[in-house]
Coordinates of C-alpha atoms and ligand atoms in Angstrom, one line a residue:
M1 CA -110.3 -101.7 -15.8
E2 CA -112.4 -98.7 -16.2
E3 CA -112.4 -98.2 -12.4
Q4 CA -108.7 -98.6 -12.3
L5 CA -108.3 -96.0 -15.1
K6 CA -110.6 -93.5 -13.4
Q7 CA -108.7 -93.8 -10.2
L8 CA -105.4 -93.4 -12.0
I9 CA -106.6 -90.3 -13.8
D10 CA -107.9 -88.7 -10.6
E11 CA -104.8 -89.5 -8.6
T12 CA -102.5 -88.3 -11.4
L13 CA -104.4 -85.0 -11.9
D14 CA -104.3 -84.4 -8.2
K15 CA -100.5 -85.0 -8.1
I16 CA -100.1 -82.6 -11.1
K17 CA -102.0 -79.9 -9.3
T18 CA -99.8 -80.0 -6.3
A19 CA -96.5 -80.4 -8.1
S20 CA -94.4 -77.3 -7.6
T21 CA -91.2 -78.0 -9.7
P22 CA -90.6 -79.1 -13.3
D23 CA -88.7 -82.1 -11.8
E24 CA -91.8 -83.2 -9.9
L25 CA -93.8 -82.9 -13.1
S26 CA -91.4 -85.0 -15.2
G27 CA -91.3 -87.6 -12.4
I28 CA -95.1 -87.8 -12.7
R29 CA -94.9 -88.1 -16.5
V30 CA -92.4 -91.0 -16.2
S31 CA -94.4 -92.8 -13.5
V32 CA -97.6 -92.6 -15.6
L33 CA -96.7 -92.4 -19.2
G34 CA -93.2 -93.7 -19.2
K35 CA -92.2 -97.2 -20.6
K36 CA -92.8 -98.7 -17.2
G37 CA -95.5 -96.2 -16.2
A38 CA -98.9 -97.1 -14.7
L39 CA -101.0 -96.1 -17.8
T40 CA -98.5 -97.9 -20.1
G41 CA -99.0 -101.0 -17.9
L42 CA -102.8 -100.7 -18.2
L43 CA -102.4 -100.4 -22.0
K44 CA -100.4 -103.6 -22.0
G45 CA -103.3 -105.3 -20.3
M46 CA -105.5 -104.6 -23.3
K47 CA -104.7 -108.0 -24.7
N48 CA -106.8 -109.5 -21.9
V49 CA -109.8 -107.3 -22.8
A50 CA -112.6 -109.1 -24.8
P51 CA -112.2 -108.2 -28.5
E52 CA -115.7 -106.5 -28.7
E53 CA -114.8 -104.2 -25.8
R54 CA -111.4 -103.3 -27.0
A55 CA -112.5 -100.3 -29.1
A56 CA -114.4 -98.8 -26.2
V57 CA -111.7 -99.5 -23.6
G58 CA -109.0 -98.3 -26.1
K59 CA -110.8 -95.0 -26.4
I60 CA -111.0 -94.6 -22.7
V61 CA -107.3 -95.4 -22.3
N62 CA -106.4 -92.9 -25.1
D63 CA -108.6 -90.2 -23.6
A64 CA -107.0 -90.8 -20.3
K65 CA -103.6 -90.5 -21.9
S66 CA -104.3 -87.3 -23.6
A67 CA -106.0 -85.9 -20.5
I68 CA -102.9 -86.6 -18.5
S69 CA -100.5 -85.3 -21.1
G70 CA -102.6 -82.2 -21.6
A71 CA -102.7 -81.6 -17.8
L72 CA -99.0 -82.2 -17.6
E73 CA -98.2 -79.7 -20.4
N74 CA -100.5 -77.1 -19.0
A75 CA -98.9 -77.5 -15.6
E76 CA -95.4 -77.4 -17.1
S77 CA -96.0 -74.2 -19.0
E78 CA -97.8 -72.6 -16.0
L79 CA -94.9 -73.5 -13.8
K80 CA -92.3 -72.1 -16.3
K81 CA -94.3 -68.9 -16.5
N82 CA -94.4 -68.6 -12.8
L83 CA -90.7 -69.3 -12.4
R84 CA -89.9 -66.8 -15.1
S85 CA -91.9 -64.0 -13.6
A86 CA -90.5 -64.8 -10.1
R87 CA -87.0 -64.5 -11.5
L88 CA -87.8 -61.3 -13.3
R89 CA -89.1 -59.9 -10.1
E90 CA -86.0 -60.9 -8.3
E91 CA -83.7 -59.4 -10.9
T92 CA -85.4 -56.1 -11.2
I93 CA -83.0 -53.3 -12.0
D94 CA -84.0 -49.8 -11.1
V95 CA -82.5 -47.8 -14.0
T96 CA -83.5 -44.6 -12.4
L97 CA -81.0 -45.0 -9.5
P98 CA -78.0 -42.7 -9.8
A99 CA -74.9 -44.6 -11.1
K100 CA -72.0 -45.4 -8.7
K101 CA -69.1 -43.3 -9.9
K102 CA -65.6 -44.8 -9.9
D103 CA -63.0 -42.6 -8.3
L104 CA -60.5 -41.9 -11.0
G105 CA -57.1 -40.7 -9.9
H106 CA -55.1 -38.1 -11.8
R107 CA -51.6 -36.5 -11.7
H108 CA -50.5 -34.5 -8.8
P109 CA -50.3 -30.7 -9.4
N110 CA -46.5 -30.9 -8.9
R111 CA -46.3 -33.6 -11.6
V112 CA -48.5 -31.6 -14.0
A113 CA -46.2 -28.6 -13.5
L114 CA -43.1 -30.7 -14.0
E115 CA -44.4 -32.2 -17.2
E116 CA -45.2 -28.8 -18.6
V117 CA -41.7 -27.5 -17.8
E118 CA -40.1 -30.6 -19.3
R119 CA -42.2 -30.3 -22.4
I120 CA -41.0 -26.7 -22.9
F121 CA -37.3 -27.6 -22.5
I122 CA -37.6 -30.7 -24.6
G123 CA -39.1 -28.5 -27.3
M124 CA -35.9 -26.4 -27.1
G125 CA -33.7 -29.5 -27.6
Y126 CA -32.9 -30.3 -24.0
E127 CA -32.4 -33.8 -22.6
V128 CA -34.0 -34.8 -19.2
V129 CA -31.5 -36.4 -16.9
H130 CA -31.6 -37.7 -13.3
G131 CA -29.1 -37.7 -10.5
P132 CA -29.0 -39.5 -7.1
E133 CA -31.0 -38.1 -4.1
V134 CA -28.3 -39.5 -1.8
E135 CA -25.3 -37.6 -2.9
F136 CA -21.6 -37.2 -2.1
D137 CA -20.8 -34.0 -0.2
Y138 CA -18.3 -33.5 -3.0
Y139 CA -20.9 -33.2 -5.8
N140 CA -23.4 -31.3 -3.7
F141 CA -20.9 -28.7 -2.4
E142 CA -17.2 -28.9 -3.1
A143 CA -17.4 -29.4 -6.9
L144 CA -19.9 -26.5 -7.0
N145 CA -17.3 -24.2 -5.5
I146 CA -18.8 -24.4 -2.0
P147 CA -15.8 -25.4 0.2
A148 CA -16.3 -26.8 3.7
D149 CA -16.2 -23.4 5.5
H150 CA -18.4 -21.6 3.0
P151 CA -21.5 -19.8 4.5
A152 CA -23.7 -21.1 1.7
K153 CA -23.3 -24.5 3.4
D154 CA -25.1 -23.1 6.5
E155 CA -28.0 -22.0 4.4
Q156 CA -28.3 -25.4 2.9
D157 CA -27.9 -27.3 6.1
T158 CA -29.0 -30.9 5.3
F159 CA -29.3 -34.4 6.5
Y160 CA -25.9 -36.2 6.6
I161 CA -25.7 -40.0 6.1
N162 CA -22.0 -39.7 7.2
D163 CA -19.5 -36.9 6.8
K164 CA -19.0 -37.6 3.1
I165 CA -22.6 -38.4 2.0
V166 CA -25.7 -36.2 2.3
L167 CA -29.2 -36.0 1.0
R168 CA -28.7 -33.5 -1.8
T169 CA -29.8 -29.9 -1.0
Q170 CA -30.1 -28.9 -4.6
T171 CA -30.2 -30.5 -8.1
S172 CA -27.0 -28.6 -9.0
P173 CA -24.8 -31.6 -8.4
V174 CA -26.3 -33.2 -11.5
Q175 CA -24.5 -30.5 -13.5
V176 CA -21.2 -31.9 -12.2
R177 CA -22.1 -35.5 -12.9
V178 CA -23.1 -34.6 -16.5
M179 CA -20.0 -32.4 -17.1
E180 CA -17.8 -35.2 -15.8
K181 CA -19.0 -37.5 -18.6
G182 CA -17.1 -35.2 -21.0
K183 CA -19.6 -35.0 -23.8
I184 CA -20.1 -31.4 -25.0
P185 CA -22.3 -29.7 -26.2
I186 CA -24.7 -30.2 -23.2
R187 CA -28.3 -29.1 -23.1
M188 CA -30.0 -30.7 -20.1
I189 CA -32.6 -30.3 -17.4
A190 CA -32.4 -32.4 -14.2
P191 CA -35.6 -32.5 -12.1
G192 CA -35.7 -34.1 -8.7
R193 CA -36.3 -34.1 -5.0
V194 CA -34.0 -32.1 -2.7
F195 CA -33.7 -32.0 1.1
R196 CA -33.0 -29.3 3.7
A197 CA -33.2 -29.2 7.4
D198 CA -36.1 -26.7 7.3
E199 CA -39.2 -26.5 9.5
V200 CA -42.4 -27.0 7.6
D201 CA -44.4 -23.8 7.0
A202 CA -46.4 -22.2 4.1
T203 CA -43.3 -21.7 2.0
H204 CA -40.8 -24.3 3.4
S205 CA -40.5 -28.1 3.5
P206 CA -37.6 -30.4 4.4
C207 CA -38.2 -32.1 1.1
F208 CA -39.1 -30.3 -2.1
H209 CA -38.3 -30.3 -5.8
Q210 CA -36.0 -28.4 -8.2
I211 CA -35.4 -28.4 -11.9
E212 CA -31.8 -27.8 -12.8
G213 CA -30.9 -26.6 -16.2
M214 CA -27.5 -26.4 -17.9
V215 CA -26.1 -25.6 -21.3
I216 CA -22.5 -25.8 -22.3
D217 CA -21.2 -25.1 -25.8
E218 CA -18.8 -22.8 -27.7
G219 CA -19.7 -19.2 -27.4
I220 CA -22.5 -19.4 -24.9
T221 CA -23.2 -16.0 -23.3
F222 CA -25.5 -14.4 -20.8
A223 CA -27.6 -13.3 -23.8
D224 CA -28.3 -17.0 -24.5
L225 CA -29.4 -17.5 -20.9
K226 CA -31.7 -14.5 -21.0
G227 CA -33.2 -15.5 -24.3
T228 CA -33.7 -19.1 -23.1
L229 CA -35.4 -18.1 -19.9
E230 CA -37.5 -15.6 -21.6
S231 CA -38.9 -18.1 -24.1
F232 CA -39.4 -20.5 -21.2
A233 CA -41.3 -18.0 -19.0
K234 CA -43.5 -16.8 -21.9
R235 CA -44.4 -20.4 -22.8
L236 CA -45.2 -21.2 -19.2
F237 CA -47.0 -18.0 -18.0
G238 CA -48.1 -16.4 -21.2
E239 CA -46.7 -14.2 -24.0
D240 CA -47.1 -11.0 -22.1
T241 CA -44.8 -12.1 -19.3
R242 CA -41.7 -9.9 -18.8
L243 CA -38.6 -10.9 -16.9
K244 CA -36.3 -9.1 -14.5
F245 CA -32.8 -10.3 -13.8
R246 CA -31.7 -9.2 -10.4
P247 CA -27.9 -9.5 -9.6
H248 CA -27.4 -12.2 -7.0
H249 CA -24.7 -14.5 -5.7
F250 CA -24.4 -18.2 -6.2
P251 CA -21.0 -19.8 -5.6
F252 CA -21.1 -21.9 -8.8
T253 CA -22.1 -19.2 -11.2
E254 CA -20.5 -15.8 -12.1
P255 CA -22.2 -13.6 -12.8
S256 CA -25.4 -14.8 -11.1
A257 CA -28.9 -13.6 -11.1
E258 CA -32.3 -14.2 -9.6
V259 CA -35.2 -14.0 -12.1
D260 CA -38.6 -12.5 -11.4
V261 CA -41.5 -12.7 -13.8
T262 CA -44.4 -10.2 -14.0
C263 CA -47.3 -11.5 -12.1
F264 CA -49.5 -13.3 -14.5
K265 CA -52.6 -12.6 -12.4
C266 CA -52.4 -8.8 -12.3
G267 CA -49.9 -8.3 -15.2
G268 CA -47.5 -6.3 -12.9
K269 CA -49.9 -3.9 -11.2
G270 CA -49.7 -5.7 -7.8
C271 CA -52.2 -8.1 -6.3
R272 CA -52.6 -10.7 -3.6
M273 CA -50.8 -13.3 -5.7
C274 CA -47.6 -11.2 -6.0
K275 CA -48.1 -9.6 -2.5
G276 CA -48.5 -6.2 -4.2
E277 CA -45.1 -6.3 -5.9
G278 CA -46.1 -7.0 -9.5
W279 CA -43.2 -9.4 -9.7
I280 CA -42.7 -13.0 -8.7
E281 CA -39.3 -14.7 -8.2
I282 CA -39.1 -18.1 -10.0
L283 CA -35.5 -19.1 -10.3
G284 CA -31.8 -18.6 -9.8
C285 CA -29.3 -18.7 -12.7
G286 CA -25.9 -17.5 -14.0
M287 CA -22.9 -18.3 -16.2
I288 CA -21.2 -21.4 -14.9
H289 CA -18.2 -20.4 -12.8
P290 CA -14.9 -21.2 -14.5
K291 CA -13.7 -23.0 -11.4
V292 CA -16.6 -25.4 -11.7
L293 CA -16.0 -26.0 -15.4
E294 CA -12.2 -26.5 -14.8
R295 CA -12.8 -29.0 -12.0
C296 CA -14.9 -31.0 -14.4
N297 CA -12.2 -30.8 -17.1
V298 CA -14.2 -28.6 -19.4
D299 CA -11.8 -26.5 -21.6
T300 CA -12.7 -23.0 -20.6
S301 CA -10.7 -21.5 -23.5
K302 CA -13.2 -23.1 -25.8
Y303 CA -16.4 -23.6 -23.9
S304 CA -18.7 -21.6 -21.7
G305 CA -22.1 -22.3 -20.3
F306 CA -25.1 -21.2 -18.2
A307 CA -27.2 -22.9 -15.6
F308 CA -30.4 -22.3 -13.8
G309 CA -32.4 -23.8 -10.9
I310 CA -36.2 -23.6 -10.8
G311 CA -38.3 -24.4 -7.7
L312 CA -41.0 -26.8 -8.9
E313 CA -43.4 -26.2 -6.0
R314 CA -43.2 -22.5 -6.7
I315 CA -44.3 -23.1 -10.3
A316 CA -47.1 -25.4 -9.2
L317 CA -48.3 -23.0 -6.5
L318 CA -48.3 -20.1 -9.0
K319 CA -50.0 -22.1 -11.7
Y320 CA -52.8 -23.2 -9.5
E321 CA -52.9 -20.1 -7.3
I322 CA -52.3 -22.1 -4.1
D323 CA -51.1 -20.1 -1.2
D324 CA -49.7 -22.8 1.1
M325 CA -47.1 -25.3 0.0
R326 CA -48.2 -27.8 2.7
L327 CA -51.4 -28.5 0.8
L328 CA -49.2 -30.1 -1.9
Y329 CA -47.9 -32.7 0.5
E330 CA -50.8 -33.5 2.7
N331 CA -52.3 -35.6 -0.1
D332 CA -55.9 -34.8 0.9
V333 CA -57.9 -36.0 -2.1
R334 CA -60.6 -33.3 -1.5
F335 CA -57.9 -30.8 -2.2
L336 CA -56.0 -32.6 -5.0
G337 CA -59.2 -33.5 -6.7
Q338 CA -59.7 -29.8 -7.6
F339 CA -56.9 -29.7 -10.1
Ligands
DAH401 N1 -29.1 -24.5 -6.6 C1 -29.6 -23.2 -6.3 C2 -30.4 -23.3 -5.0 O1 -30.8 -24.3 -4.6 C3 -30.4 -22.7 -7.4 C4 -29.6 -22.4 -8.6 C5 -29.1 -21.1 -8.7 C6 -29.2 -23.3 -9.5 C7 -28.3 -20.7 -9.8 C8 -28.4 -23.0 -10.6 C9 -28.0 -21.7 -10.7 O2 -28.1 -23.8 -11.5 O3 -27.2 -21.3 -11.8 O4 -30.6 -22.3 -4.4

């Protein structure tokens, strides 16, 4: 029995030494110390041992048991330690590496400029409305006092869907659509995309944006128009901004004007931004032509109104001191990311 025990201990310790996984170790534990294990089997054989030898043999068996359990425990904790440090090595994080930055998008300069213009007019009690980009020739031209043979139609040559439907050349048709609803007073701005058969260059694009404005109420005069646009320009370009109303012609307003603002870069002295002029043109405006009002059933004995049209790109280019409109449309993130 002693021989058997010695052999078992040696064999088991050898196995423990070469075991490389916790599973292997627990397999060894079961096969030796388990209910049907080898050592347990030997213990059961104690009943055949002569009573006077039992104590000595019992001691040997118990020693063997604790030697094997001890070796198993040591091996187990050693193995766990090794596995843990291997894992730590594998999962090492170099906290000194530079972080990977996520590319965050942001609003397009056109959008930023539009939101600023909207905010200013909303602050003055205006409503923001939208009209269709594909528009009846009637709303785009005829109702705005631009008959079929009018030269203004040449200037605003556009894309025809058929002979009655066009891609709108201006946001002014929204004026007509709002007037036709018949609710007065009106105080609205209508931003949106417009289209013209223009070649692309630094200041032209076949598709660009305008912001239309219109006010109709009792007793509206040119003074209201001037005051409104002055407040607007000062809010947008700074309190020192001055305005110049140059007489102009638009078929749907009478009188009409184009408005220049003092260059916010040089304050009017003349610089690269304003091409040495000191002034920058930003919009067209005027008192709504009685013919336009009457066609929309607005009672001209009671009501009058003014309108204006702002080029959005113009504002965005000025605001960000960009000198080529094409940059706004090319959508190169290296460019757009700067704003
Ligand atoms: N629609 C005009 C254009 O595209 C701009 C304009 C001028 C709009 C005068 C207006 C206005 O409302 O009163 O050139």
